[in-house]
Tab-separated table of C-alpha atoms and ligand atoms in Angstrom:
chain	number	residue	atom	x	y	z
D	1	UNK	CA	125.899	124.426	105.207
D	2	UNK	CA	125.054	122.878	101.847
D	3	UNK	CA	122.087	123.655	99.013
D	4	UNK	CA	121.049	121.035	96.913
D	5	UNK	CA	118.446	121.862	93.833
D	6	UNK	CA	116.399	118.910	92.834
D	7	UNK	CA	114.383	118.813	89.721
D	8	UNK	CA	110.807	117.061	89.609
D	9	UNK	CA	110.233	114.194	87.336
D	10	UNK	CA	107.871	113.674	84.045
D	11	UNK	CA	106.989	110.096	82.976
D	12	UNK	CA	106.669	110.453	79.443
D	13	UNK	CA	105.152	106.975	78.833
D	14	UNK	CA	104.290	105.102	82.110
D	15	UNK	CA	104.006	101.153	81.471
D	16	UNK	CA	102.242	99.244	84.647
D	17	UNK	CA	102.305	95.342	85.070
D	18	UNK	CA	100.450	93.676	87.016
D	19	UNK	CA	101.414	92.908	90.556
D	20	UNK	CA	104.565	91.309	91.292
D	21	UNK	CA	104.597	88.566	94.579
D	22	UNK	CA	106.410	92.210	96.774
D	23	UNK	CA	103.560	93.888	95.770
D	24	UNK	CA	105.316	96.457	93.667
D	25	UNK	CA	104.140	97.087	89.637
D	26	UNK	CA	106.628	96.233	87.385
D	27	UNK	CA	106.900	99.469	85.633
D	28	UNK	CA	108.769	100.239	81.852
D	29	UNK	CA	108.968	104.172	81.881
D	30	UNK	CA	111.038	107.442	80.558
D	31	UNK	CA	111.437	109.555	83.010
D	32	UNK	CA	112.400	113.418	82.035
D	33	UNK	CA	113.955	115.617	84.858
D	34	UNK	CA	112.323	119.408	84.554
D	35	UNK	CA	113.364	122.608	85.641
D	36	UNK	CA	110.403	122.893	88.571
D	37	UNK	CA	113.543	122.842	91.465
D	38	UNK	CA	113.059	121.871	95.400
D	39	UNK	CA	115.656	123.083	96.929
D	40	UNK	CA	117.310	121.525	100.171
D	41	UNK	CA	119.409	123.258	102.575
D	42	UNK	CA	121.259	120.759	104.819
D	43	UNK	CA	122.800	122.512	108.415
D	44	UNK	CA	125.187	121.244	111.180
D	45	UNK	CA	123.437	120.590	114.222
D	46	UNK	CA	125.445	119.904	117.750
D	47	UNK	CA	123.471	117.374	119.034
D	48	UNK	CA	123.162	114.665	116.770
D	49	UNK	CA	119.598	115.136	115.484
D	50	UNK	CA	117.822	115.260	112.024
D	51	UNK	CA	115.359	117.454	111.695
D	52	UNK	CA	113.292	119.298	108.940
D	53	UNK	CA	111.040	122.173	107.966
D	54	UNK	CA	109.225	122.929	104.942
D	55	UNK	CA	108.668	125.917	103.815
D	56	UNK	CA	106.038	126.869	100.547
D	57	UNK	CA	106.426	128.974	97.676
D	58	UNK	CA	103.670	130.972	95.732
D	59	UNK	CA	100.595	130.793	98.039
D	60	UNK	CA	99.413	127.023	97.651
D	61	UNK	CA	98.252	126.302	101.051
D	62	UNK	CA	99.930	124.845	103.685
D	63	UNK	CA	97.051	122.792	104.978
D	64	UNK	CA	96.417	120.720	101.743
D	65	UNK	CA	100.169	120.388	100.780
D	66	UNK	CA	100.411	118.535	104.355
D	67	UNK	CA	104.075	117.663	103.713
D	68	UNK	CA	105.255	115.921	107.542
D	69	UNK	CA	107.856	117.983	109.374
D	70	UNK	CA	108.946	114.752	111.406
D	71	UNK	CA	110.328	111.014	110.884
D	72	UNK	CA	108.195	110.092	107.672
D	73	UNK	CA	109.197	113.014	105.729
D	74	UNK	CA	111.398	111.325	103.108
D	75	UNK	CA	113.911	113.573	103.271
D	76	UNK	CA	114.927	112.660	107.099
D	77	UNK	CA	114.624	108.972	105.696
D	78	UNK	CA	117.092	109.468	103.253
D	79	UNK	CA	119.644	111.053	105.379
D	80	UNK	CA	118.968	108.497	107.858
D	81	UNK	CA	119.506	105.733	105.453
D	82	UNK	CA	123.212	107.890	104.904
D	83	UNK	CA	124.271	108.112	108.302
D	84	UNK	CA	123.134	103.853	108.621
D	85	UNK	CA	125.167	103.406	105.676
D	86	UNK	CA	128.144	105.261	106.310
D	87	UNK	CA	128.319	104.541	110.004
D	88	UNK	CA	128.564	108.445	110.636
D	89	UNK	CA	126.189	109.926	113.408
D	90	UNK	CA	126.618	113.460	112.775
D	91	UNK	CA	123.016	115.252	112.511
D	92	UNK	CA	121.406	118.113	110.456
D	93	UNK	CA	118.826	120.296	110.189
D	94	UNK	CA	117.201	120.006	106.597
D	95	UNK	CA	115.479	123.237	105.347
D	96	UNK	CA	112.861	122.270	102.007
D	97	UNK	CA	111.664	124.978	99.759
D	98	UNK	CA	108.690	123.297	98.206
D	99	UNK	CA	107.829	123.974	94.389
D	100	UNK	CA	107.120	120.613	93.546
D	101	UNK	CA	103.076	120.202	93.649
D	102	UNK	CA	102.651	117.901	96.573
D	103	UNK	CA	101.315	114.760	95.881
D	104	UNK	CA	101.269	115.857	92.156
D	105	UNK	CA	102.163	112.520	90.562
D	106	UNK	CA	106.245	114.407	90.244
D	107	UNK	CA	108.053	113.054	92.740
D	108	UNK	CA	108.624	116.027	94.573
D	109	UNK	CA	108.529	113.784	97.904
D	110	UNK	CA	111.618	111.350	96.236
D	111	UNK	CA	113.294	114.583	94.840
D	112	UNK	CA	113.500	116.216	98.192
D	113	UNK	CA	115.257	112.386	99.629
D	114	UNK	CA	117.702	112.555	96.510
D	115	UNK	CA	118.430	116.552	97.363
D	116	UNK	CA	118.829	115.242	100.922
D	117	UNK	CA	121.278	112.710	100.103
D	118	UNK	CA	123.610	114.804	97.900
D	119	UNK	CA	123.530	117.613	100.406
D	120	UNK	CA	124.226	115.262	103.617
D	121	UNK	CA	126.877	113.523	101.475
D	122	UNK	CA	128.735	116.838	100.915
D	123	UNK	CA	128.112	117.955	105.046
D	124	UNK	CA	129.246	114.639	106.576
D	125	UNK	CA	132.021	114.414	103.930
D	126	UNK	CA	130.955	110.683	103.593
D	127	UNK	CA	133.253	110.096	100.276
D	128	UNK	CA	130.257	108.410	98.646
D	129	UNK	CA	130.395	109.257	94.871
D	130	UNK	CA	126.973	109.845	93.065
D	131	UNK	CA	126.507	106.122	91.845
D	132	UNK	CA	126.840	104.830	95.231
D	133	UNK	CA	124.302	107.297	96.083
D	134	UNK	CA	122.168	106.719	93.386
D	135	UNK	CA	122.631	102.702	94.703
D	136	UNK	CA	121.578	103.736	98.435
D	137	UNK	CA	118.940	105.723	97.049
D	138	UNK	CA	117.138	102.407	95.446
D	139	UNK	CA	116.454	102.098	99.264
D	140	UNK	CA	114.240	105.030	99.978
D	141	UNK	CA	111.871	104.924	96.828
D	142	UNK	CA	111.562	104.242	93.144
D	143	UNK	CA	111.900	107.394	91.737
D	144	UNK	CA	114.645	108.612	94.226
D	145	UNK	CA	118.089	107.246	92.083
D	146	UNK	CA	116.389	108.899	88.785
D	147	UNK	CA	115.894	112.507	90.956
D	148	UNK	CA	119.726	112.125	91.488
D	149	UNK	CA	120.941	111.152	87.788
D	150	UNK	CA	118.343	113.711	86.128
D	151	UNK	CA	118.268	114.334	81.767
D	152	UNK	CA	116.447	111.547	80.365
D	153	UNK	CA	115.979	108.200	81.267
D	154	UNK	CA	114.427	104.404	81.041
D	155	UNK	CA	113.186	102.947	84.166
D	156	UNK	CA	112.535	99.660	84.572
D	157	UNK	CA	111.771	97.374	87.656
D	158	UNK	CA	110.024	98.760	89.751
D	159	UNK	CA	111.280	102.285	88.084
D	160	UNK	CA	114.287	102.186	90.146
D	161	UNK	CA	116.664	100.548	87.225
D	162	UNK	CA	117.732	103.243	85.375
D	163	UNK	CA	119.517	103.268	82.298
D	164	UNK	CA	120.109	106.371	79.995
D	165	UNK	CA	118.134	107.576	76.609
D	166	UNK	CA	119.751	108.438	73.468
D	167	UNK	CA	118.166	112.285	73.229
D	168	UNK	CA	118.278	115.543	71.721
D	169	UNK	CA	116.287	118.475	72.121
D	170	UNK	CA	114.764	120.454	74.413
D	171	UNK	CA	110.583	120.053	75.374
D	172	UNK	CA	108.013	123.079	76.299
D	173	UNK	CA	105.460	121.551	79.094
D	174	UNK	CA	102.573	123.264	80.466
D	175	UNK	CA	101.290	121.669	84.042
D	176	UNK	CA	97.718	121.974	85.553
D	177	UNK	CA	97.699	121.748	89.220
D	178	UNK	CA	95.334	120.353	90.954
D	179	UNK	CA	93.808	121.813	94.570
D	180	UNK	CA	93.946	118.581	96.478
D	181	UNK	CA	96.733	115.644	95.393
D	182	UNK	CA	95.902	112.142	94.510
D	183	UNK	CA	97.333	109.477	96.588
D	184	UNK	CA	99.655	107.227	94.332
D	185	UNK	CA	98.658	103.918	96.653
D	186	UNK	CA	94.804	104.687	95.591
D	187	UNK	CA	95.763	104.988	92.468
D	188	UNK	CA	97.478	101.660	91.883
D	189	UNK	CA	94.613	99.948	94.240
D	190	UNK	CA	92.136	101.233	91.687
D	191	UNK	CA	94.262	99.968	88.800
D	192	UNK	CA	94.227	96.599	90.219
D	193	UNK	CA	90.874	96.734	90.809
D	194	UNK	CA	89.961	97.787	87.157
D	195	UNK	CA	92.115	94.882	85.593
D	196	UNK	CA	90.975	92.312	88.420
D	197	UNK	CA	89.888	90.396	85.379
D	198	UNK	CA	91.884	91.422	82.859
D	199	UNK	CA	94.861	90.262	81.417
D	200	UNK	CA	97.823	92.784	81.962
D	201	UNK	CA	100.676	92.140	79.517
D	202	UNK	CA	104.577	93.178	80.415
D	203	UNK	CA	104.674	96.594	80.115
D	204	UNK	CA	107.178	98.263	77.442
D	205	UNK	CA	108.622	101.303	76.717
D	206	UNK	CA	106.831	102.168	73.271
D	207	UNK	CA	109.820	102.412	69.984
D	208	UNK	CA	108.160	105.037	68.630
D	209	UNK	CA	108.582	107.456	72.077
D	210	UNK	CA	112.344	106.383	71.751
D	211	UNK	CA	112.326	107.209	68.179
D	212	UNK	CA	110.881	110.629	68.784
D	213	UNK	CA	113.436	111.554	71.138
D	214	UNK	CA	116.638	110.363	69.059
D	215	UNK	CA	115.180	112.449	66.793
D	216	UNK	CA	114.565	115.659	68.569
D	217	UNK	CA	110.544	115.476	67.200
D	218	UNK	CA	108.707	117.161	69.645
D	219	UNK	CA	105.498	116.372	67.553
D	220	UNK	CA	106.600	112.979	67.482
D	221	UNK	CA	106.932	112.509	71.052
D	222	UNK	CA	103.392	114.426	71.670
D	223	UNK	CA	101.921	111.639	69.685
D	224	UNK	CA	103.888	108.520	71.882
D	225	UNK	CA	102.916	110.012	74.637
D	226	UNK	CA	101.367	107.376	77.032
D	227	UNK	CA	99.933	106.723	81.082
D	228	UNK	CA	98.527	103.083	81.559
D	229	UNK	CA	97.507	104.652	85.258
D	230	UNK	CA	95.231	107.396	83.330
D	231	UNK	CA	91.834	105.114	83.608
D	232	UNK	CA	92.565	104.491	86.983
D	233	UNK	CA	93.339	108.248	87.762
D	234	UNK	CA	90.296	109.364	85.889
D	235	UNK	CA	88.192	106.877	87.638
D	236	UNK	CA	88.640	108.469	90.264
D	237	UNK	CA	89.060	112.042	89.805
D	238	UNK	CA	86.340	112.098	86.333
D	239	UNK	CA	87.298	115.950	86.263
D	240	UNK	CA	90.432	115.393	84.410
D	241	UNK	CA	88.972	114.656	81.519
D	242	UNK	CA	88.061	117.966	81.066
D	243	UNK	CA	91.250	119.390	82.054
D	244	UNK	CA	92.871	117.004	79.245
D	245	UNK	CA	90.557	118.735	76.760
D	246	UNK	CA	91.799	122.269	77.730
D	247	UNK	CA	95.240	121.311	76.701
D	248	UNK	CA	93.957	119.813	73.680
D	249	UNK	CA	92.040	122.389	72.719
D	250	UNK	CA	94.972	124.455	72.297
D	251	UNK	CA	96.238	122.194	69.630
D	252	UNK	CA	98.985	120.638	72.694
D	253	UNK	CA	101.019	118.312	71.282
D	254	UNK	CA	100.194	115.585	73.599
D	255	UNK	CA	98.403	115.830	76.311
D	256	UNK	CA	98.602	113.263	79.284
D	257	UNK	CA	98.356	112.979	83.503
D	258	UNK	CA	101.807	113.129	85.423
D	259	UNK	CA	102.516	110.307	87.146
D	260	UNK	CA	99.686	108.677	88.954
D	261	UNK	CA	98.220	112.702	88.646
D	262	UNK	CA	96.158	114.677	89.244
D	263	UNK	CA	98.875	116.504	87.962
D	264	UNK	CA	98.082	116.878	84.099
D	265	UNK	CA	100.880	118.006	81.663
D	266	UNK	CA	100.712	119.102	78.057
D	267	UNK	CA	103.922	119.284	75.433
D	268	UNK	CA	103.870	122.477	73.495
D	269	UNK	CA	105.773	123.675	70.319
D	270	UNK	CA	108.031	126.378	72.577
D	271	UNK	CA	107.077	129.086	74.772
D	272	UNK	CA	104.726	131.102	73.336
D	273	UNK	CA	102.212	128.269	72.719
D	274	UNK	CA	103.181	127.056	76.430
D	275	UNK	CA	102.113	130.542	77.397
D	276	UNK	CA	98.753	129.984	75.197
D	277	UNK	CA	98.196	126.610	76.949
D	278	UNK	CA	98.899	128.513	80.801
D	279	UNK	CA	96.298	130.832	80.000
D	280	UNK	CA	93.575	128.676	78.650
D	281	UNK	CA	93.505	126.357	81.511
D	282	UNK	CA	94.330	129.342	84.180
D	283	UNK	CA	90.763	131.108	82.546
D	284	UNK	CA	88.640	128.165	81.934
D	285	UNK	CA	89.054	127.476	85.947
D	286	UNK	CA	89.920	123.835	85.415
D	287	UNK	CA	92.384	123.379	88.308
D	288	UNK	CA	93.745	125.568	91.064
D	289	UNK	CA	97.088	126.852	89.644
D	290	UNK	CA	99.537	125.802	86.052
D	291	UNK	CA	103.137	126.034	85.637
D	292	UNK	CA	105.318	125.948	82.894
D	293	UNK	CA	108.723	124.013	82.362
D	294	UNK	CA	111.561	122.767	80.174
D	295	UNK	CA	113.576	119.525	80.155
D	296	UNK	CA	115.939	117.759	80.468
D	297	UNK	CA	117.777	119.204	82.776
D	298	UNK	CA	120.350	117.372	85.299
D	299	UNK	CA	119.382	115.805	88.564
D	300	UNK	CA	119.691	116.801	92.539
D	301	UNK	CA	122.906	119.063	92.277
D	302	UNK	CA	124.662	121.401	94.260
D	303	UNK	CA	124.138	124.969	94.696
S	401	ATP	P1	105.085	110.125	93.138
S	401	ATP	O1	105.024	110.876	91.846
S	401	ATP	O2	106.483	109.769	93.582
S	401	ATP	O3	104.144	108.981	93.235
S	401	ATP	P2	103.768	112.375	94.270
S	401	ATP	O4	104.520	113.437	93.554
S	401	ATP	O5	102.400	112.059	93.772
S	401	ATP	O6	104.634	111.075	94.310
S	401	ATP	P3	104.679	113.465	96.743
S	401	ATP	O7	104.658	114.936	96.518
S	401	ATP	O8	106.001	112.797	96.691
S	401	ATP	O9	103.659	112.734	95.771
S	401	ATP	O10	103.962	113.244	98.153
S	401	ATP	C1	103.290	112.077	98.505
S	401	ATP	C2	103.114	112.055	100.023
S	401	ATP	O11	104.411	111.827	100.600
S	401	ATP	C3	102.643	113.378	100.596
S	401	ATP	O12	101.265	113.412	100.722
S	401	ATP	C4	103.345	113.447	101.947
S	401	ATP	O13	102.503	113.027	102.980
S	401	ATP	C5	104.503	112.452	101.856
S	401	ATP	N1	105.857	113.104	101.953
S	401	ATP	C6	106.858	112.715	102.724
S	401	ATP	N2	107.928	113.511	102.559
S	401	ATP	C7	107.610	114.418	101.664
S	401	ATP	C8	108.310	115.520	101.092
S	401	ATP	N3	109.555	115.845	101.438
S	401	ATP	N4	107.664	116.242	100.158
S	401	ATP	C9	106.397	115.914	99.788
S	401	ATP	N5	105.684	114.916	100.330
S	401	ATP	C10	106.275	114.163	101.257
């Protein structure tokens, strides 16, 4: 039996392109790794099968997290894509502990198929070192090779191109959960639909967000803080506005959506003022649970 802890992902800026001819956004992003863990527990099984359960923490409900306990969970694709790979045909039973919001706009859907490829790895005793799996994991989604390398980190292409960030320094976030997820297709199909007539430039990584973190400036990197998906994401969810303001409010030091959200996620100045933030948003009722977390930390590792 093997454990793998995965970490969920922040995109501290999020550049979008338009369209490319495979349909995918070219995307120029920093991803941060952040101490909000999935863990994945990967079992022998006899008879050649993969299977997997999920199993919640903290009382989000089951019914809105749907999360599929069959085939198109992406954990069972990713140790499927392992076993086509490698040519083995050994099975496993995969066991998720969910605290990754679902559908959050934090990857916890690619984090739990990079946990599932470190811990099959290590089962099957395929030999594969972490850069081929990072290379496989290209395969299964963009976000999936970043969930395995973790700390801090450009992503380019399609987000799967990672390369690393000169860093320092260690960030306070505060995260308001939302009660029902966003789905990242609508979100992109309501991006092209606002810039239908618009022209959309190459999207960069800003200088002044990799300034902030050579530097260690958390106020800074509050300021560089950027989402090119946040008018889509508001358009349809208007609510987050508001939530935005909460953080803000509090005198966060940036305050932007996760992802493709509804996940919003404010910097603070450490963990007091984190605290602050949590409790502002928990009492103003703007969204159905927050959580608090540090990074960078590393990526999908071994119990
Ligand atoms: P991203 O930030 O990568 O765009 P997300 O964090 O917004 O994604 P996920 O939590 O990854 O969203 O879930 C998106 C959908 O993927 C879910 O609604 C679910 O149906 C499906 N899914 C498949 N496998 C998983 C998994 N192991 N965990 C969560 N969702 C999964």
């Amino acid at each position: 039996m093997t454990t793998v802890r995965v970490p969920a992902k922040i995109n501290l800026c999020l550049g979008v392109g338009a369209p490319r001819e495979d349909g995918f956004h070219p995307l120029a992003t920093v991803y941060q790794a952040v101490d909000l863990y999935d863990e994945v527990r990967a079992t022998a099984v006899a008879d050649g099968s993969l299977r997997v359960t999920v199993h919640f923490d903290g009382d989000r409900d089951r019914e809105t997290a749907a999360v599929p306990e069959d085939d198109n969970n992406l954990a069972i694709r990713a140790a499927r894509l392992l076993r086509e790979e490698t040519g083995i045909t050994d099975g496993a039973a995969l066991a998720i502990r969910k605290v990754i919001p679902v559908a959050g706009g934090m990857a916890g859907g690619s984090a739990d198929a990079a946990a599932a490829l470190v811990a099959c790895n290590e089962l099957w005793g395929t030999g594969l070192s972490r850069t081929d799996l990072e290379t496989l994991a290209t395969g299964i989604g963009s976000d999936v090779p970043f969930l395995i390398h973790g700390g801090i980190a450009v992503g380019g292409g399609r987000g799967e191109l990672i390369s690393p960030v000169l860093a320092r320094g260690s960030y306070h976030w505060v995260f308001a959960i939302a009660a029902v997820g966003l789905s990242t297709k609508a979100v992109y199909a309501e991006f092209d639909r606002l810039n239908a007539d618009r022209d959309v430039p190459e999207p960069e990584v800003p200088d002044d967000l990799l300034a902030a973190l050579r530097a260690g400036d958390a106020r800074a990197l509050g300021d560089a803080l950027s989402n090119d998906l946040t008018e889509a994401a508001l358009s349809l969810r208007p609510e987050l506005a508001g939530v935005l303001d909460v953080g803000l409010e509090c005198d966060a030091l940036g305050a932007i959506l996760s992802g493709s959200g509804p996940t919003a996620m404010f910097l603070a100045r450490d963990d007091v003022h984190a605290l602050d933030i949590a409790f502002a948003l928990a009492s103003s009722q703007v969204c159905a649970d927050t959580a608090q977390a540090t990074g960078p930390v590393q990526g999908a590792r071994l119990l």
